[in-house]
Amino acid sequence: MDAIAAARDLLPGRRTVRIGITGLARAGKTALLTSLAANLLARRDVRVAIAPAGASALPRFDVAAHVAALAADPPRWPARTDAISLLALDIDVARGMLPDRRVRLELLDYPGEWLLDLPLLGQSFTEWSAATLRRLDGRPEANDFLAFVHGLPAGAADEALAATGARLYATLLHRLRDEGRLALLQPGRLLMPAPGPAPPWTAFYPLAGSGPLARLLAERYAAYTASVRRDLQRPGFGAIDRLVVLADVLSALHAGPAAFADTAAALSAVATALRWRPTIDVLPQWLTRLLPLAGIARVAFVASKADHVAERQRGNLAALVRTLTATGPASAAAFAIAAVRCTEDFVWTLEGRPVSAVRGRVEGQGLVGSYPGEVPDRAPAADFWAHPFLEIPAFQPVRLPADGRVPNLNLDTLIAFLLEDIL
Amino acid sequence: MSDPRVTPRIEVLDATAPRLETPLDLTPPEPSRPIGTLALTTLGLALLIGGLGALSIANFVIDQFARGPAFGWATLAVAGGGVGLVGTALVRELRALVRLDAVDRLRARLADPSTTREAALEWVATLPDGAALTGALRQINDPDSIRALLRDGPAAELRARAETLGQQAALATFALTAAMPSPTLDAAVVAWRGLRLIRDVAALHGMRPGLFATVALLRRTLNAASLTALTNVAVDTAMRMIVSHPAIAHLAGDAAGAGVAARRMIVLARAAAAACAPVTPSR
């Protein structure tokens, strides 16, 4: 802890730390939040309790229900969340001779789709349109939308055309997420709308050129990015001072070069966008750091489901995420974790050779051994794709112990990184 | 260790396998504290009784020598024999307690990736068939895989033998409590058989616990039992095996209490095995 952090710690009053948990689609955000909360609540070295909801505007994350689902027999994975929720924990931290200090830890389930709006802050409508249309080119799901966009007359400016295009684009984004398993899909609020009625400026889509319709869409794009910037500074959803970005890199390795390139591009774009920090130019930097305006102090890029590969490969997995997010802020670190452990390591003799593998139970199949392939420690070269990386099985979580903990891999390391200046 | 030339694969290993269990965390529930009041009192009383007893014996021997050399030598021989036996018992107790702590240290070293292999090699060297595993342990690079190998190999063997001891104890307890004329004697029978079972399981793991070591072991076993209590499915299976015994089957309907006691023996054997083993089971 540096001197400024120590000085901030001595300031009177309760300290609130807000951790945003976010991630690319199907990365296991809810499982991580559940495990993080359950393991903090089960700690014996500090007193941790769920804080009362009070008059908060955000729905509460129901940790007890999610733990109960994991503990059930047969267990159930937490359902995919489609709304923002928040869990607040009160932690009493012992400080030697000084009285205990209460820290409120707020864990915010932040939609991953919204995270991918951050890169928009640094792009103009023209740049975004060109990049998006280039990515969509050649994808069969995008045929309808691309046919519509390329068929638009140069001088078109009709509101109905804007609405039709926006509807086609929204449908395309949903298909790319659900069927194409892509992650870099913008704007995120089209996939995960903010609470309340959608304002007209959310109805835009990528369009090349500089005609009247493109100008209308550019205006909407500008209003959208202004709203994203406002949200980041709003106390409700913003004010996140630590962030966890989850990604299911193993599934991307299985899905092939296109899906992996998409995940890599999404992670890289998010990492670059997270370098953005709110600043108040008139204040000196040391004072800005003392005030709760410091922006995101720590970012953890996390590869989830790390227990689906053997131990040696977990190091490669963390290294791979580190490479993909190298453009991120200096305060970022990469991890490979399993929020809820499903497997155990074992030595499997395959073709007469001992191989480090994992085994776990799959509902309806029994105990399954898995050696999906080698995880590269950097973005894989072309020859990697010549050998298939198998789809990781849907393992059941291990039986939960009686002491309230959720078995995991490397979660302690992640907690230590996020909270080392607090606990 | 993984070889890229090996074709990746995903295969069903055991279609009837139950859900995986969490590796048990047998860290003592409380960190070691300075000596408490009760321990200080016990230590003081032991010093008073032992020290004053020794002084009295010494004085008595001197007095006997004053009465005559023959009396003196005879008293010295008796006192020396008695003190020697008590001393041997104390040394044995201390060794058993040290051995119990050694399990914790071994467990910690196995959990630490930097010392896993070294600790594993040391442990298997103490086992009867351990030499067969030495080569495999030297080949494996991953600490997790080393632990998995120990868990599936020697630890599983010890666990299976502890399980047999538990089933024997359950059978004996079932029969004894069912035949006991007074329910008040049930508790005594269960306590006696339980303690004997814990000592048997400890002996299986190379320990010979005396009184104090048994008490320490009992404490660890209770801690382990609280963590293994969830493995009810496996206990139920073991119980069914016992209750289906022809000699027991006709009693089972009348002796619900005996069933509970027998069930406790199975849990106790598992918990004692978990407390004594440096590698905890995962399923």
mmCIF file with all atom_site columns, C-alpha atoms in Angstrom, chain A residues 277-405:
data_model
loop_
_atom_site.group_PDB
_atom_site.id
_atom_site.type_symbol
_atom_site.label_atom_id
_atom_site.label_alt_id
_atom_site.label_comp_id
_atom_site.label_asym_id
_atom_site.label_entity_id
_atom_site.label_seq_id
_atom_site.pdbx_PDB_ins_code
_atom_site.Cartn_x
_atom_site.Cartn_y
_atom_site.Cartn_z
_atom_site.occupancy
_atom_site.B_iso_or_equiv
_atom_site.pdbx_formal_charge
_atom_site.auth_seq_id
_atom_site.auth_comp_id
_atom_site.auth_asym_id
_atom_site.auth_atom_id
_atom_site.pdbx_PDB_model_num
ATOM 1   C CA . ARG A 1 277 ? -9.926  7.738   -16.405 1.00 0.00 ? 277 ARG A CA 1
ATOM 2   C CA . PRO A 1 278 ? -12.082 10.645  -15.264 1.00 0.00 ? 278 PRO A CA 1
ATOM 3   C CA . THR A 1 279 ? -9.925  13.601  -14.289 1.00 0.00 ? 279 THR A CA 1
ATOM 4   C CA . ILE A 1 280 ? -10.490 17.022  -12.891 1.00 0.00 ? 280 ILE A CA 1
ATOM 5   C CA . ASP A 1 281 ? -7.895  19.179  -14.509 1.00 0.00 ? 281 ASP A CA 1
ATOM 6   C CA . VAL A 1 282 ? -7.951  21.963  -11.925 1.00 0.00 ? 282 VAL A CA 1
ATOM 7   C CA . LEU A 1 283 ? -7.016  19.617  -9.061  1.00 0.00 ? 283 LEU A CA 1
ATOM 8   C CA . PRO A 1 284 ? -3.529  18.260  -8.488  1.00 0.00 ? 284 PRO A CA 1
ATOM 9   C CA . GLN A 1 285 ? -3.187  14.524  -9.113  1.00 0.00 ? 285 GLN A CA 1
ATOM 10  C CA . TRP A 1 286 ? -2.485  13.603  -5.484  1.00 0.00 ? 286 TRP A CA 1
ATOM 11  C CA . LEU A 1 287 ? -5.746  15.264  -4.396  1.00 0.00 ? 287 LEU A CA 1
ATOM 12  C CA . THR A 1 288 ? -7.717  13.531  -7.142  1.00 0.00 ? 288 THR A CA 1
ATOM 13  C CA . ARG A 1 289 ? -6.442  10.196  -5.848  1.00 0.00 ? 289 ARG A CA 1
ATOM 14  C CA . LEU A 1 290 ? -7.621  10.995  -2.322  1.00 0.00 ? 290 LEU A CA 1
ATOM 15  C CA . LEU A 1 291 ? -11.118 11.843  -3.503  1.00 0.00 ? 291 LEU A CA 1
ATOM 16  C CA . PRO A 1 292 ? -13.529 9.147   -4.694  1.00 0.00 ? 292 PRO A CA 1
ATOM 17  C CA . LEU A 1 293 ? -12.899 10.146  -8.290  1.00 0.00 ? 293 LEU A CA 1
ATOM 18  C CA . ALA A 1 294 ? -10.030 7.864   -8.989  1.00 0.00 ? 294 ALA A CA 1
ATOM 19  C CA . GLY A 1 295 ? -11.828 5.865   -11.659 1.00 0.00 ? 295 GLY A CA 1
ATOM 20  C CA . ILE A 1 296 ? -11.070 2.162   -11.917 1.00 0.00 ? 296 ILE A CA 1
ATOM 21  C CA . ALA A 1 297 ? -8.061  1.502   -9.702  1.00 0.00 ? 297 ALA A CA 1
ATOM 22  C CA . ARG A 1 298 ? -7.552  -2.168  -10.548 1.00 0.00 ? 298 ARG A CA 1
ATOM 23  C CA . VAL A 1 299 ? -8.701  -4.275  -13.442 1.00 0.00 ? 299 VAL A CA 1
ATOM 24  C CA . ALA A 1 300 ? -8.534  -8.058  -13.448 1.00 0.00 ? 300 ALA A CA 1
ATOM 25  C CA . PHE A 1 301 ? -8.861  -9.835  -16.783 1.00 0.00 ? 301 PHE A CA 1
ATOM 26  C CA . VAL A 1 302 ? -9.938  -13.325 -15.945 1.00 0.00 ? 302 VAL A CA 1
ATOM 27  C CA . ALA A 1 303 ? -10.174 -16.503 -18.000 1.00 0.00 ? 303 ALA A CA 1
ATOM 28  C CA . SER A 1 304 ? -13.008 -18.508 -16.483 1.00 0.00 ? 304 SER A CA 1
ATOM 29  C CA . LYS A 1 305 ? -13.543 -22.297 -16.267 1.00 0.00 ? 305 LYS A CA 1
ATOM 30  C CA . ALA A 1 306 ? -9.809  -22.846 -15.675 1.00 0.00 ? 306 ALA A CA 1
ATOM 31  C CA . ASP A 1 307 ? -10.565 -26.130 -13.890 1.00 0.00 ? 307 ASP A CA 1
ATOM 32  C CA . HIS A 1 308 ? -11.577 -27.587 -17.269 1.00 0.00 ? 308 HIS A CA 1
ATOM 33  C CA . VAL A 1 309 ? -7.893  -27.956 -18.180 1.00 0.00 ? 309 VAL A CA 1
ATOM 34  C CA . ALA A 1 310 ? -5.026  -29.435 -16.168 1.00 0.00 ? 310 ALA A CA 1
ATOM 35  C CA . GLU A 1 311 ? -2.808  -27.350 -13.937 1.00 0.00 ? 311 GLU A CA 1
ATOM 36  C CA . ARG A 1 312 ? 0.068   -26.756 -16.345 1.00 0.00 ? 312 ARG A CA 1
ATOM 37  C CA . GLN A 1 313 ? -2.351  -25.445 -18.944 1.00 0.00 ? 313 GLN A CA 1
ATOM 38  C CA . ARG A 1 314 ? -3.834  -22.985 -16.466 1.00 0.00 ? 314 ARG A CA 1
ATOM 39  C CA . GLY A 1 315 ? -0.564  -21.063 -16.498 1.00 0.00 ? 315 GLY A CA 1
ATOM 40  C CA . ASN A 1 316 ? -0.791  -20.907 -20.290 1.00 0.00 ? 316 ASN A CA 1
ATOM 41  C CA . LEU A 1 317 ? -4.411  -19.767 -20.045 1.00 0.00 ? 317 LEU A CA 1
ATOM 42  C CA . ALA A 1 318 ? -3.491  -16.847 -17.765 1.00 0.00 ? 318 ALA A CA 1
ATOM 43  C CA . ALA A 1 319 ? -0.549  -15.992 -20.048 1.00 0.00 ? 319 ALA A CA 1
ATOM 44  C CA . LEU A 1 320 ? -2.866  -16.047 -23.083 1.00 0.00 ? 320 LEU A CA 1
ATOM 45  C CA . VAL A 1 321 ? -5.275  -13.592 -21.425 1.00 0.00 ? 321 VAL A CA 1
ATOM 46  C CA . ARG A 1 322 ? -2.306  -11.427 -20.427 1.00 0.00 ? 322 ARG A CA 1
ATOM 47  C CA . THR A 1 323 ? -1.201  -11.284 -24.066 1.00 0.00 ? 323 THR A CA 1
ATOM 48  C CA . LEU A 1 324 ? -4.682  -10.488 -25.342 1.00 0.00 ? 324 LEU A CA 1
ATOM 49  C CA . THR A 1 325 ? -5.112  -7.608  -22.878 1.00 0.00 ? 325 THR A CA 1
ATOM 50  C CA . ALA A 1 326 ? -1.610  -6.181  -23.140 1.00 0.00 ? 326 ALA A CA 1
ATOM 51  C CA . THR A 1 327 ? -3.061  -2.834  -24.247 1.00 0.00 ? 327 THR A CA 1
ATOM 52  C CA . GLY A 1 328 ? -4.865  -2.452  -20.908 1.00 0.00 ? 328 GLY A CA 1
ATOM 53  C CA . PRO A 1 329 ? -4.110  -0.059  -18.068 1.00 0.00 ? 329 PRO A CA 1
ATOM 54  C CA . ALA A 1 330 ? -0.973  -0.459  -15.959 1.00 0.00 ? 330 ALA A CA 1
ATOM 55  C CA . SER A 1 331 ? -3.078  -1.516  -12.968 1.00 0.00 ? 331 SER A CA 1
ATOM 56  C CA . ALA A 1 332 ? -4.436  -4.565  -14.833 1.00 0.00 ? 332 ALA A CA 1
ATOM 57  C CA . ALA A 1 333 ? -3.508  -8.183  -14.204 1.00 0.00 ? 333 ALA A CA 1
ATOM 58  C CA . ALA A 1 334 ? -4.525  -11.482 -15.797 1.00 0.00 ? 334 ALA A CA 1
ATOM 59  C CA . PHE A 1 335 ? -5.803  -14.588 -14.042 1.00 0.00 ? 335 PHE A CA 1
ATOM 60  C CA . ALA A 1 336 ? -7.134  -18.042 -14.852 1.00 0.00 ? 336 ALA A CA 1
ATOM 61  C CA . ILE A 1 337 ? -9.723  -19.105 -12.307 1.00 0.00 ? 337 ILE A CA 1
ATOM 62  C CA . ALA A 1 338 ? -12.634 -21.441 -11.740 1.00 0.00 ? 338 ALA A CA 1
ATOM 63  C CA . ALA A 1 339 ? -15.248 -19.695 -9.623  1.00 0.00 ? 339 ALA A CA 1
ATOM 64  C CA . VAL A 1 340 ? -16.980 -22.996 -8.899  1.00 0.00 ? 340 VAL A CA 1
ATOM 65  C CA . ARG A 1 341 ? -14.750 -26.036 -9.132  1.00 0.00 ? 341 ARG A CA 1
ATOM 66  C CA . CYS A 1 342 ? -16.118 -28.946 -11.116 1.00 0.00 ? 342 CYS A CA 1
ATOM 67  C CA . THR A 1 343 ? -13.150 -31.216 -11.718 1.00 0.00 ? 343 THR A CA 1
ATOM 68  C CA . GLU A 1 344 ? -10.054 -32.749 -10.220 1.00 0.00 ? 344 GLU A CA 1
ATOM 69  C CA . ASP A 1 345 ? -6.693  -33.291 -11.895 1.00 0.00 ? 345 ASP A CA 1
ATOM 70  C CA . PHE A 1 346 ? -5.490  -36.770 -12.716 1.00 0.00 ? 346 PHE A CA 1
ATOM 71  C CA . VAL A 1 347 ? -2.867  -38.463 -14.789 1.00 0.00 ? 347 VAL A CA 1
ATOM 72  C CA . TRP A 1 348 ? -4.416  -40.118 -17.830 1.00 0.00 ? 348 TRP A CA 1
ATOM 73  C CA . THR A 1 349 ? -2.464  -42.645 -19.829 1.00 0.00 ? 349 THR A CA 1
ATOM 74  C CA . LEU A 1 350 ? -3.331  -42.010 -23.463 1.00 0.00 ? 350 LEU A CA 1
ATOM 75  C CA . GLU A 1 351 ? -1.627  -43.825 -26.312 1.00 0.00 ? 351 GLU A CA 1
ATOM 76  C CA . GLY A 1 352 ? 0.888   -45.132 -23.804 1.00 0.00 ? 352 GLY A CA 1
ATOM 77  C CA . ARG A 1 353 ? 1.873   -41.661 -22.571 1.00 0.00 ? 353 ARG A CA 1
ATOM 78  C CA . PRO A 1 354 ? 0.981   -40.005 -19.269 1.00 0.00 ? 354 PRO A CA 1
ATOM 79  C CA . VAL A 1 355 ? -1.080  -36.866 -19.850 1.00 0.00 ? 355 VAL A CA 1
ATOM 80  C CA . SER A 1 356 ? -2.198  -34.272 -17.301 1.00 0.00 ? 356 SER A CA 1
ATOM 81  C CA . ALA A 1 357 ? -5.972  -34.227 -17.603 1.00 0.00 ? 357 ALA A CA 1
ATOM 82  C CA . VAL A 1 358 ? -9.048  -33.436 -15.568 1.00 0.00 ? 358 VAL A CA 1
ATOM 83  C CA . ARG A 1 359 ? -12.099 -35.465 -14.711 1.00 0.00 ? 359 ARG A CA 1
ATOM 84  C CA . GLY A 1 360 ? -15.499 -34.468 -13.475 1.00 0.00 ? 360 GLY A CA 1
ATOM 85  C CA . ARG A 1 361 ? -19.088 -35.595 -13.479 1.00 0.00 ? 361 ARG A CA 1
ATOM 86  C CA . VAL A 1 362 ? -21.394 -34.792 -16.365 1.00 0.00 ? 362 VAL A CA 1
ATOM 87  C CA . GLU A 1 363 ? -25.116 -35.161 -15.766 1.00 0.00 ? 363 GLU A CA 1
ATOM 88  C CA . GLY A 1 364 ? -26.412 -38.273 -17.490 1.00 0.00 ? 364 GLY A CA 1
ATOM 89  C CA . GLN A 1 365 ? -22.945 -39.565 -18.410 1.00 0.00 ? 365 GLN A CA 1
ATOM 90  C CA . GLY A 1 366 ? -21.060 -40.145 -15.146 1.00 0.00 ? 366 GLY A CA 1
ATOM 91  C CA . LEU A 1 367 ? -17.385 -39.472 -14.543 1.00 0.00 ? 367 LEU A CA 1
ATOM 92  C CA . VAL A 1 368 ? -15.815 -38.013 -17.676 1.00 0.00 ? 368 VAL A CA 1
ATOM 93  C CA . GLY A 1 369 ? -12.087 -37.617 -18.336 1.00 0.00 ? 369 GLY A CA 1
ATOM 94  C CA . SER A 1 370 ? -11.146 -34.599 -20.404 1.00 0.00 ? 370 SER A CA 1
ATOM 95  C CA . TYR A 1 371 ? -7.992  -33.667 -22.264 1.00 0.00 ? 371 TYR A CA 1
ATOM 96  C CA . PRO A 1 372 ? -9.338  -31.095 -24.736 1.00 0.00 ? 372 PRO A CA 1
ATOM 97  C CA . GLY A 1 373 ? -5.930  -30.183 -26.175 1.00 0.00 ? 373 GLY A CA 1
ATOM 98  C CA . GLU A 1 374 ? -3.060  -27.820 -25.508 1.00 0.00 ? 374 GLU A CA 1
ATOM 99  C CA . VAL A 1 375 ? -3.807  -24.235 -24.478 1.00 0.00 ? 375 VAL A CA 1
ATOM 100 C CA . PRO A 1 376 ? -1.407  -21.812 -26.212 1.00 0.00 ? 376 PRO A CA 1
ATOM 101 C CA . ASP A 1 377 ? 0.306   -19.199 -24.047 1.00 0.00 ? 377 ASP A CA 1
ATOM 102 C CA . ARG A 1 378 ? -0.121  -16.507 -26.734 1.00 0.00 ? 378 ARG A CA 1
ATOM 103 C CA . ALA A 1 379 ? -2.483  -15.817 -29.623 1.00 0.00 ? 379 ALA A CA 1
ATOM 104 C CA . PRO A 1 380 ? -2.267  -19.063 -31.586 1.00 0.00 ? 380 PRO A CA 1
ATOM 105 C CA . ALA A 1 381 ? -0.552  -19.225 -34.955 1.00 0.00 ? 381 ALA A CA 1
ATOM 106 C CA . ALA A 1 382 ? -2.298  -20.632 -38.036 1.00 0.00 ? 382 ALA A CA 1
ATOM 107 C CA . ASP A 1 383 ? -1.001  -24.195 -37.499 1.00 0.00 ? 383 ASP A CA 1
ATOM 108 C CA . PHE A 1 384 ? -2.742  -24.375 -34.102 1.00 0.00 ? 384 PHE A CA 1
ATOM 109 C CA . TRP A 1 385 ? -6.109  -24.585 -35.826 1.00 0.00 ? 385 TRP A CA 1
ATOM 110 C CA . ALA A 1 386 ? -5.045  -27.689 -37.748 1.00 0.00 ? 386 ALA A CA 1
ATOM 111 C CA . HIS A 1 387 ? -5.562  -29.695 -34.513 1.00 0.00 ? 387 HIS A CA 1
ATOM 112 C CA . PRO A 1 388 ? -8.999  -29.484 -32.946 1.00 0.00 ? 388 PRO A CA 1
ATOM 113 C CA . PHE A 1 389 ? -9.406  -28.100 -29.445 1.00 0.00 ? 389 PHE A CA 1
ATOM 114 C CA . LEU A 1 390 ? -12.337 -30.119 -28.145 1.00 0.00 ? 390 LEU A CA 1
ATOM 115 C CA . GLU A 1 391 ? -15.467 -28.581 -26.685 1.00 0.00 ? 391 GLU A CA 1
ATOM 116 C CA . ILE A 1 392 ? -15.185 -28.605 -22.908 1.00 0.00 ? 392 ILE A CA 1
ATOM 117 C CA . PRO A 1 393 ? -17.850 -30.790 -21.278 1.00 0.00 ? 393 PRO A CA 1
ATOM 118 C CA . ALA A 1 394 ? -20.624 -29.314 -19.105 1.00 0.00 ? 394 ALA A CA 1
ATOM 119 C CA . PHE A 1 395 ? -19.256 -30.592 -15.798 1.00 0.00 ? 395 PHE A CA 1
ATOM 120 C CA . GLN A 1 396 ? -21.343 -30.530 -12.638 1.00 0.00 ? 396 GLN A CA 1
ATOM 121 C CA . PRO A 1 397 ? -19.980 -28.511 -9.726  1.00 0.00 ? 397 PRO A CA 1
ATOM 122 C CA . VAL A 1 398 ? -18.430 -30.616 -6.978  1.00 0.00 ? 398 VAL A CA 1
ATOM 123 C CA . ARG A 1 399 ? -20.500 -31.169 -3.861  1.00 0.00 ? 399 ARG A CA 1
ATOM 124 C CA . LEU A 1 400 ? -20.357 -28.069 -1.675  1.00 0.00 ? 400 LEU A CA 1
ATOM 125 C CA . PRO A 1 401 ? -18.748 -28.482 1.753   1.00 0.00 ? 401 PRO A CA 1
ATOM 126 C CA . ALA A 1 402 ? -20.704 -27.813 4.934   1.00 0.00 ? 402 ALA A CA 1
ATOM 127 C CA . ASP A 1 403 ? -18.763 -24.711 5.938   1.00 0.00 ? 403 ASP A CA 1
ATOM 128 C CA . GLY A 1 404 ? -20.400 -22.436 3.356   1.00 0.00 ? 404 GLY A CA 1
ATOM 129 C CA . ARG A 1 405 ? -17.409 -22.152 1.037   1.00 0.00 ? 405 ARG A CA 1
#
